[in-house]
Amino acid sequence: MEFVKRYPLVNEKAIFIECILRNLKSRRQLFEKNDTFILAAQEVYLINKGTLFQMNLLKEHFLYNYLTAQDFVVKIDPEKKIKLMAVENGEMIIFSKKEVFDFLNQEKLLANFYLTLLEKSYSVTDYLSTASTFSSLDKVKYVLYSIIQHVEEEPINGFVPLPSWVNKKTIAQISQCSVSIVSKTLKNLEKENLLKIEHEIWYKHTRL
């Protein structure tokens, strides 16, 4: 617990990352847009940069569970298959699950780490449950709103650019709607001056 005592103001995720990177060996794996991965039960994955989504195992062209820099991904249930797809280039840092769990347990941080993983799992479940009650048009809006929560760019003339990987096809995969529905929704939002569609999609900073 010495690490936590020395860094009391750092958020929990940053504590885990700093603590694990300083004390445990790892390997790095680059990935490119559209690469897919099946998670190994004996490893812990840390997204260093880039964005990935979990693939629906019944309909793999559907995506959910937004994963980006500083997110941990761990296969808790060894029987459950987890497959990820990258929507942009990036890098993962991979650790031995046994070494990570043993170390965090020694540092009395394992329970907090599990809680972080469970909170992420619950948020994904809540997202899927909420989205399932929406109409197709509202699903598209909900996906855009969810993506916006991860954007940290400063507004330019009142609008902020969405990540470069956000396009009609990707939005359709995440919202589980057709590309035509996505296109219609984006056009409506553009008419309402809530979006600008140029080489990339921009959203209005104050509303959506």
PDB file of C-alpha atoms in Angstrom:
ATOM      1  CA  MET A   1       0.000   0.000   0.000  1.00  0.00           C
ATOM      2  CA  GLU A   2       3.017   2.312   0.076  1.00  0.00           C
ATOM      3  CA  PHE A   3       2.316   3.355  -3.482  1.00  0.00           C
ATOM      4  CA  VAL A   4      -1.210   4.521  -2.610  1.00  0.00           C
ATOM      5  CA  LYS A   5       0.076   6.409   0.433  1.00  0.00           C
ATOM      6  CA  ARG A   6       2.587   8.271  -1.713  1.00  0.00           C
ATOM      7  CA  TYR A   7       0.041   9.151  -4.421  1.00  0.00           C
ATOM      8  CA  PRO A   8      -3.221   9.870  -2.537  1.00  0.00           C
ATOM      9  CA  LEU A   9      -4.675  12.286  -5.098  1.00  0.00           C
ATOM     10  CA  VAL A  10      -4.227  10.145  -8.217  1.00  0.00           C
ATOM     11  CA  ASN A  11      -7.379   8.440  -9.477  1.00  0.00           C
ATOM     12  CA  GLU A  12      -7.637   4.689  -8.965  1.00  0.00           C
ATOM     13  CA  LYS A  13      -7.154   3.657 -12.585  1.00  0.00           C
ATOM     14  CA  ALA A  14      -3.974   5.725 -12.804  1.00  0.00           C
ATOM     15  CA  ILE A  15      -2.745   4.066  -9.608  1.00  0.00           C
ATOM     16  CA  PHE A  16      -3.259   0.591 -11.075  1.00  0.00           C
ATOM     17  CA  ILE A  17      -1.528   1.526 -14.318  1.00  0.00           C
ATOM     18  CA  GLU A  18       1.483   3.184 -12.675  1.00  0.00           C
ATOM     19  CA  CYS A  19       1.827   0.463 -10.069  1.00  0.00           C
ATOM     20  CA  ILE A  20       1.626  -2.422 -12.545  1.00  0.00           C
ATOM     21  CA  LEU A  21       3.870  -0.820 -15.169  1.00  0.00           C
ATOM     22  CA  ARG A  22       6.571  -0.049 -12.599  1.00  0.00           C
ATOM     23  CA  ASN A  23       6.665  -3.458 -11.031  1.00  0.00           C
ATOM     24  CA  LEU A  24       5.683  -6.105 -13.570  1.00  0.00           C
ATOM     25  CA  LYS A  25       7.140  -7.240 -16.860  1.00  0.00           C
ATOM     26  CA  SER A  26       4.998  -6.915 -19.965  1.00  0.00           C
ATOM     27  CA  ARG A  27       5.035  -7.070 -23.720  1.00  0.00           C
ATOM     28  CA  ARG A  28       3.594  -4.633 -26.210  1.00  0.00           C
ATOM     29  CA  GLN A  29       1.462  -5.482 -29.211  1.00  0.00           C
ATOM     30  CA  LEU A  30       0.635  -3.052 -31.983  1.00  0.00           C
ATOM     31  CA  PHE A  31      -2.694  -3.361 -33.769  1.00  0.00           C
ATOM     32  CA  GLU A  32      -4.166  -1.847 -36.903  1.00  0.00           C
ATOM     33  CA  LYS A  33      -7.663  -0.813 -37.864  1.00  0.00           C
ATOM     34  CA  ASN A  34      -9.944  -3.864 -38.374  1.00  0.00           C
ATOM     35  CA  ASP A  35      -7.564  -6.246 -36.552  1.00  0.00           C
ATOM     36  CA  THR A  36      -9.388  -8.711 -34.294  1.00  0.00           C
ATOM     37  CA  PHE A  37      -8.235 -10.462 -31.118  1.00  0.00           C
ATOM     38  CA  ILE A  38      -9.545 -13.294 -28.984  1.00  0.00           C
ATOM     39  CA  LEU A  39      -8.569 -12.629 -25.374  1.00  0.00           C
ATOM     40  CA  ALA A  40      -6.498 -15.226 -23.553  1.00  0.00           C
ATOM     41  CA  ALA A  41      -7.734 -16.235 -20.088  1.00  0.00           C
ATOM     42  CA  GLN A  42      -4.227 -16.045 -18.597  1.00  0.00           C
ATOM     43  CA  GLU A  43      -3.500 -12.425 -19.609  1.00  0.00           C
ATOM     44  CA  VAL A  44      -4.414  -8.880 -18.606  1.00  0.00           C
ATOM     45  CA  TYR A  45      -4.610  -6.288 -21.379  1.00  0.00           C
ATOM     46  CA  LEU A  46      -4.083  -2.551 -21.001  1.00  0.00           C
ATOM     47  CA  ILE A  47      -5.036  -0.316 -23.920  1.00  0.00           C
ATOM     48  CA  ASN A  48      -2.135   2.091 -24.313  1.00  0.00           C
ATOM     49  CA  LYS A  49      -3.504   3.951 -27.327  1.00  0.00           C
ATOM     50  CA  GLY A  50      -6.175   3.436 -29.944  1.00  0.00           C
ATOM     51  CA  THR A  51      -9.797   2.294 -29.708  1.00  0.00           C
ATOM     52  CA  LEU A  52     -11.332  -1.163 -29.735  1.00  0.00           C
ATOM     53  CA  PHE A  53     -14.806  -2.610 -29.315  1.00  0.00           C
ATOM     54  CA  GLN A  54     -16.044  -5.992 -28.188  1.00  0.00           C
ATOM     55  CA  MET A  55     -17.682  -8.016 -30.946  1.00  0.00           C
ATOM     56  CA  ASN A  56     -21.105  -9.603 -30.571  1.00  0.00           C
ATOM     57  CA  LEU A  57     -20.366 -13.324 -30.851  1.00  0.00           C
ATOM     58  CA  LEU A  58     -23.725 -14.084 -32.496  1.00  0.00           C
ATOM     59  CA  LYS A  59     -23.526 -11.214 -34.981  1.00  0.00           C
ATOM     60  CA  GLU A  60     -19.872 -10.215 -35.230  1.00  0.00           C
ATOM     61  CA  HIS A  61     -20.529  -7.142 -37.344  1.00  0.00           C
ATOM     62  CA  PHE A  62     -22.237  -5.634 -34.262  1.00  0.00           C
ATOM     63  CA  LEU A  63     -19.918  -3.894 -31.790  1.00  0.00           C
ATOM     64  CA  TYR A  64     -20.228  -2.791 -28.161  1.00  0.00           C
ATOM     65  CA  ASN A  65     -18.094  -2.020 -25.071  1.00  0.00           C
ATOM     66  CA  TYR A  66     -16.043   1.046 -25.989  1.00  0.00           C
ATOM     67  CA  LEU A  67     -12.385   0.428 -25.009  1.00  0.00           C
ATOM     68  CA  THR A  68      -9.779   3.152 -25.244  1.00  0.00           C
ATOM     69  CA  ALA A  69      -6.524   4.377 -23.674  1.00  0.00           C
ATOM     70  CA  GLN A  70      -6.048   3.384 -20.004  1.00  0.00           C
ATOM     71  CA  ASP A  71      -8.794   0.743 -20.100  1.00  0.00           C
ATOM     72  CA  PHE A  72      -7.994  -2.696 -18.700  1.00  0.00           C
ATOM     73  CA  VAL A  73      -9.500  -5.773 -20.343  1.00  0.00           C
ATOM     74  CA  VAL A  74      -9.553  -9.035 -18.423  1.00  0.00           C
ATOM     75  CA  LYS A  75     -11.279 -12.308 -19.176  1.00  0.00           C
ATOM     76  CA  ILE A  76     -12.816 -13.111 -15.789  1.00  0.00           C
ATOM     77  CA  ASP A  77     -14.882 -16.120 -16.906  1.00  0.00           C
ATOM     78  CA  PRO A  78     -12.474 -18.621 -18.556  1.00  0.00           C
ATOM     79  CA  GLU A  79     -15.385 -20.242 -20.419  1.00  0.00           C
ATOM     80  CA  LYS A  80     -16.561 -17.012 -22.023  1.00  0.00           C
ATOM     81  CA  LYS A  81     -15.076 -16.087 -25.389  1.00  0.00           C
ATOM     82  CA  ILE A  82     -14.228 -12.397 -25.779  1.00  0.00           C
ATOM     83  CA  LYS A  83     -13.333 -11.067 -29.203  1.00  0.00           C
ATOM     84  CA  LEU A  84     -12.223  -7.479 -29.841  1.00  0.00           C
ATOM     85  CA  MET A  85     -11.957  -5.446 -33.018  1.00  0.00           C
ATOM     86  CA  ALA A  86      -9.842  -2.330 -33.494  1.00  0.00           C
ATOM     87  CA  VAL A  87     -11.462   0.685 -35.150  1.00  0.00           C
ATOM     88  CA  GLU A  88      -8.143   2.534 -35.398  1.00  0.00           C
ATOM     89  CA  ASN A  89      -4.435   1.813 -35.064  1.00  0.00           C
ATOM     90  CA  GLY A  90      -3.050   1.502 -31.553  1.00  0.00           C
ATOM     91  CA  GLU A  91      -1.124  -0.506 -28.994  1.00  0.00           C
ATOM     92  CA  MET A  92      -1.878  -2.889 -26.135  1.00  0.00           C
ATOM     93  CA  ILE A  93       0.338  -3.728 -23.175  1.00  0.00           C
ATOM     94  CA  ILE A  94      -0.055  -7.357 -22.093  1.00  0.00           C
ATOM     95  CA  PHE A  95       0.687  -8.796 -18.644  1.00  0.00           C
ATOM     96  CA  SER A  96       0.447 -12.203 -17.007  1.00  0.00           C
ATOM     97  CA  LYS A  97      -2.889 -12.347 -15.152  1.00  0.00           C
ATOM     98  CA  LYS A  98      -1.341 -14.419 -12.354  1.00  0.00           C
ATOM     99  CA  GLU A  99       1.460 -11.904 -11.842  1.00  0.00           C
ATOM    100  CA  VAL A 100      -0.937  -8.959 -11.889  1.00  0.00           C
ATOM    101  CA  PHE A 101      -3.411 -10.528  -9.469  1.00  0.00           C
ATOM    102  CA  ASP A 102      -0.681 -11.788  -7.114  1.00  0.00           C
ATOM    103  CA  PHE A 103       0.986  -8.381  -7.066  1.00  0.00           C
ATOM    104  CA  LEU A 104      -2.256  -6.424  -6.516  1.00  0.00           C
ATOM    105  CA  ASN A 105      -3.272  -8.845  -3.787  1.00  0.00           C
ATOM    106  CA  GLN A 106       0.093  -8.291  -2.082  1.00  0.00           C
ATOM    107  CA  GLU A 107      -0.442  -4.521  -2.327  1.00  0.00           C
ATOM    108  CA  LYS A 108      -4.019  -4.894  -1.025  1.00  0.00           C
ATOM    109  CA  LEU A 109      -5.353  -3.428  -4.266  1.00  0.00           C
ATOM    110  CA  LEU A 110      -6.927  -6.520  -5.824  1.00  0.00           C
ATOM    111  CA  ALA A 111     -10.442  -5.882  -4.461  1.00  0.00           C
ATOM    112  CA  ASN A 112     -10.368  -2.326  -5.853  1.00  0.00           C
ATOM    113  CA  PHE A 113      -9.144  -3.617  -9.208  1.00  0.00           C
ATOM    114  CA  TYR A 114     -11.990  -6.143  -9.352  1.00  0.00           C
ATOM    115  CA  LEU A 115     -14.438  -3.361  -8.489  1.00  0.00           C
ATOM    116  CA  THR A 116     -13.139  -1.276 -11.398  1.00  0.00           C
ATOM    117  CA  LEU A 117     -13.664  -4.220 -13.759  1.00  0.00           C
ATOM    118  CA  LEU A 118     -17.167  -4.853 -12.397  1.00  0.00           C
ATOM    119  CA  GLU A 119     -18.134  -1.188 -12.738  1.00  0.00           C
ATOM    120  CA  LYS A 120     -17.094  -1.303 -16.393  1.00  0.00           C
ATOM    121  CA  SER A 121     -19.047  -4.544 -16.899  1.00  0.00           C
ATOM    122  CA  TYR A 122     -22.155  -3.071 -15.259  1.00  0.00           C
ATOM    123  CA  SER A 123     -21.918   0.091 -17.377  1.00  0.00           C
ATOM    124  CA  VAL A 124     -21.768  -2.037 -20.546  1.00  0.00           C
ATOM    125  CA  THR A 125     -24.765  -4.108 -19.417  1.00  0.00           C
ATOM    126  CA  ASP A 126     -26.686  -0.933 -18.556  1.00  0.00           C
ATOM    127  CA  TYR A 127     -25.810   0.567 -21.942  1.00  0.00           C
ATOM    128  CA  LEU A 128     -27.059  -2.512 -23.818  1.00  0.00           C
ATOM    129  CA  SER A 129     -30.210  -2.708 -21.700  1.00  0.00           C
ATOM    130  CA  THR A 130     -31.018   0.972 -22.184  1.00  0.00           C
ATOM    131  CA  ALA A 131     -30.274   0.950 -25.925  1.00  0.00           C
ATOM    132  CA  SER A 132     -32.523  -2.088 -26.460  1.00  0.00           C
ATOM    133  CA  THR A 133     -35.575   0.002 -25.505  1.00  0.00           C
ATOM    134  CA  PHE A 134     -34.893   2.726 -28.078  1.00  0.00           C
ATOM    135  CA  SER A 135     -36.137   3.173 -31.606  1.00  0.00           C
ATOM    136  CA  SER A 136     -33.528   2.839 -34.359  1.00  0.00           C
ATOM    137  CA  LEU A 137     -33.201   6.621 -34.692  1.00  0.00           C
ATOM    138  CA  ASP A 138     -32.723   7.045 -30.953  1.00  0.00           C
ATOM    139  CA  LYS A 139     -30.150   4.227 -30.887  1.00  0.00           C
ATOM    140  CA  VAL A 140     -28.013   6.174 -33.349  1.00  0.00           C
ATOM    141  CA  LYS A 141     -28.306   9.336 -31.227  1.00  0.00           C
ATOM    142  CA  TYR A 142     -27.440   7.339 -28.110  1.00  0.00           C
ATOM    143  CA  VAL A 143     -24.311   5.932 -29.747  1.00  0.00           C
ATOM    144  CA  LEU A 144     -23.204   9.422 -30.768  1.00  0.00           C
ATOM    145  CA  TYR A 145     -23.835  10.693 -27.239  1.00  0.00           C
ATOM    146  CA  SER A 146     -21.814   7.801 -25.786  1.00  0.00           C
ATOM    147  CA  ILE A 147     -18.884   8.499 -28.120  1.00  0.00           C
ATOM    148  CA  ILE A 148     -19.001  12.200 -27.287  1.00  0.00           C
ATOM    149  CA  GLN A 149     -18.380  11.399 -23.600  1.00  0.00           C
ATOM    150  CA  HIS A 150     -14.858  10.237 -24.549  1.00  0.00           C
ATOM    151  CA  VAL A 151     -13.957  13.303 -26.636  1.00  0.00           C
ATOM    152  CA  GLU A 152     -11.581  15.802 -25.046  1.00  0.00           C
ATOM    153  CA  GLU A 153     -10.929  18.087 -28.031  1.00  0.00           C
ATOM    154  CA  GLU A 154     -11.475  21.822 -27.648  1.00  0.00           C
ATOM    155  CA  PRO A 155     -14.395  23.258 -29.676  1.00  0.00           C
ATOM    156  CA  ILE A 156     -13.739  25.200 -32.870  1.00  0.00           C
ATOM    157  CA  ASN A 157     -16.509  27.655 -33.770  1.00  0.00           C
ATOM    158  CA  GLY A 158     -18.790  25.851 -31.365  1.00  0.00           C
ATOM    159  CA  PHE A 159     -18.204  22.354 -32.782  1.00  0.00           C
ATOM    160  CA  VAL A 160     -15.920  19.516 -31.689  1.00  0.00           C
ATOM    161  CA  PRO A 161     -14.635  16.820 -34.079  1.00  0.00           C
ATOM    162  CA  LEU A 162     -15.513  13.221 -33.320  1.00  0.00           C
ATOM    163  CA  PRO A 163     -12.658  10.663 -33.573  1.00  0.00           C
ATOM    164  CA  SER A 164     -11.558   9.943 -37.142  1.00  0.00           C
ATOM    165  CA  TRP A 165     -12.783   6.322 -36.891  1.00  0.00           C
ATOM    166  CA  VAL A 166     -16.387   7.485 -36.445  1.00  0.00           C
ATOM    167  CA  ASN A 167     -18.230   7.014 -39.734  1.00  0.00           C
ATOM    168  CA  LYS A 168     -21.624   5.750 -40.891  1.00  0.00           C
ATOM    169  CA  LYS A 169     -20.551   2.117 -41.039  1.00  0.00           C
ATOM    170  CA  THR A 170     -19.016   2.110 -37.542  1.00  0.00           C
ATOM    171  CA  ILE A 171     -22.015   3.923 -36.050  1.00  0.00           C
ATOM    172  CA  ALA A 172     -24.269   1.323 -37.703  1.00  0.00           C
ATOM    173  CA  GLN A 173     -22.206  -1.516 -36.190  1.00  0.00           C
ATOM    174  CA  ILE A 174     -22.390  -0.034 -32.684  1.00  0.00           C
ATOM    175  CA  SER A 175     -26.051   1.002 -32.832  1.00  0.00           C
ATOM    176  CA  GLN A 176     -27.054  -2.273 -34.528  1.00  0.00           C
ATOM    177  CA  CYS A 177     -28.933  -0.265 -37.140  1.00  0.00           C
ATOM    178  CA  SER A 178     -28.673  -0.126 -40.903  1.00  0.00           C
ATOM    179  CA  VAL A 179     -26.347   2.340 -42.621  1.00  0.00           C
ATOM    180  CA  SER A 180     -29.437   3.970 -44.224  1.00  0.00           C
ATOM    181  CA  ILE A 181     -30.935   4.665 -40.760  1.00  0.00           C
ATOM    182  CA  VAL A 182     -27.617   6.126 -39.599  1.00  0.00           C
ATOM    183  CA  SER A 183     -27.393   8.296 -42.714  1.00  0.00           C
ATOM    184  CA  LYS A 184     -30.962   9.575 -42.196  1.00  0.00           C
ATOM    185  CA  THR A 185     -30.303  10.379 -38.529  1.00  0.00           C
ATOM    186  CA  LEU A 186     -27.067  12.228 -39.277  1.00  0.00           C
ATOM    187  CA  LYS A 187     -28.788  14.288 -41.966  1.00  0.00           C
ATOM    188  CA  ASN A 188     -31.584  15.218 -39.539  1.00  0.00           C
ATOM    189  CA  LEU A 189     -29.061  16.251 -36.876  1.00  0.00           C
ATOM    190  CA  GLU A 190     -27.173  18.283 -39.469  1.00  0.00           C
ATOM    191  CA  LYS A 191     -30.403  20.082 -40.468  1.00  0.00           C
ATOM    192  CA  GLU A 192     -30.940  20.883 -36.779  1.00  0.00           C
ATOM    193  CA  ASN A 193     -27.405  22.333 -36.686  1.00  0.00           C
ATOM    194  CA  LEU A 194     -26.341  19.764 -34.088  1.00  0.00           C
ATOM    195  CA  LEU A 195     -23.774  18.135 -36.394  1.00  0.00           C
ATOM    196  CA  LYS A 196     -21.524  19.203 -39.234  1.00  0.00           C
ATOM    197  CA  ILE A 197     -20.474  16.543 -41.727  1.00  0.00           C
ATOM    198  CA  GLU A 198     -17.358  17.418 -43.697  1.00  0.00           C
ATOM    199  CA  HIS A 199     -14.316  15.132 -44.043  1.00  0.00           C
ATOM    200  CA  GLU A 200     -15.180  14.065 -40.497  1.00  0.00           C
ATOM    201  CA  ILE A 201     -18.202  14.406 -38.214  1.00  0.00           C
ATOM    202  CA  TRP A 202     -18.346  17.411 -35.892  1.00  0.00           C
ATOM    203  CA  TYR A 203     -20.888  17.793 -33.086  1.00  0.00           C
ATOM    204  CA  LYS A 204     -22.152  20.969 -31.522  1.00  0.00           C
ATOM    205  CA  HIS A 205     -20.386  21.474 -28.206  1.00  0.00           C
ATOM    206  CA  THR A 206     -23.405  22.483 -26.131  1.00  0.00           C
ATOM    207  CA  ARG A 207     -26.128  20.181 -27.466  1.00  0.00           C
ATOM    208  CA  LEU A 208     -26.984  16.823 -29.015  1.00  0.00           C
TER     209      LEU A 208
END
